[in-house]
Amino acid sequence: MDAIIPLLTDPAAWAALITLIAMEVVLGIDNLIFISILSNKLPEAQRQFARRLGISLALIMRLALLSTLAWLVHLTAPIFSVGGSLAGLDLTFSWRDLILIAGGLFLLWKATKEIHGTMDPKPADFLDKTGVVVSNFGAVIVQIILIDMVFSIDSILTAVGMTDHLPIMIVAVIITVMIMLLAADPLANFINNNPSVVMLALGFLLMIGMILVADGFGVHIPKGYIYAAMAFSVGVEALNIMARNAKTKKESQAGH
């Protein structure tokens, strides 16, 4: 408590908190898209619970990592090298690098599999009566846990780089996860109700997977470029949705 009270009256601490929340929310979008796509494959009665469980697990992982900051910082220490560098790639790896590469490859595999399933005219999974793909609840949660771990480590390392105050990190993480909980259902429903958005979201996951792998090999792509590209794509798709809705409304009025 004695360490927290001075922070309440420190403008720099409040600025760090607001900046960190904004950064964590942006980083959490990737995680939220993945959870939304996976949960939408479950029967409707299980979707909300899966989303809330997945986000709650993300909170638990982040807080657990914050409680082991001394160990977490050592994740960035090199553990082995296979030759220095090659064509701009850093071939000296830390545990963080290996986790990012594994997480990126997992996202690439998962997104490619989902795209193939969307394009394949023959359904490969069980379908319920409404034609919605039914996945195993446990398998979905395991996949969410795996990717939560990757995004949690990246998120907390970002927090460590932005502030030295543990209370600020904890508050920022809790507020960010609360925002994710509020945004999860609307985002998942929007993705589910607009099939073209599913393909766009899967494209984002492919890009994020490539970025994680590149980061693991020491190629750091500025996040601003990534999110600017995502925002532009979302803007274009929003215009397409509005155009389709306007056309449908016009045809409906003409029919009357």
Coordinates of N, CA, C and O in Angstrom, one line a residue, residues 51 55 178 205:
R51 N -15.8 -18.0 -24.7 CA -15.1 -16.7 -24.8 C -14.8 -16.2 -23.5 O -13.6 -15.7 -23.3
I55 N -10.9 -15.6 -22.1 CA -10.4 -14.3 -21.7 C -10.0 -14.3 -20.2 O -9.0 -13.7 -19.8
M178 N -10.9 -6.6 -18.8 CA -12.3 -6.2 -18.6 C -12.9 -5.6 -20.0 O -14.0 -5.9 -20.4
L205 N -5.0 -13.2 -38.9 CA -4.3 -14.2 -38.1 C -3.0 -14.8 -38.9 O -2.0 -15.0 -38.3

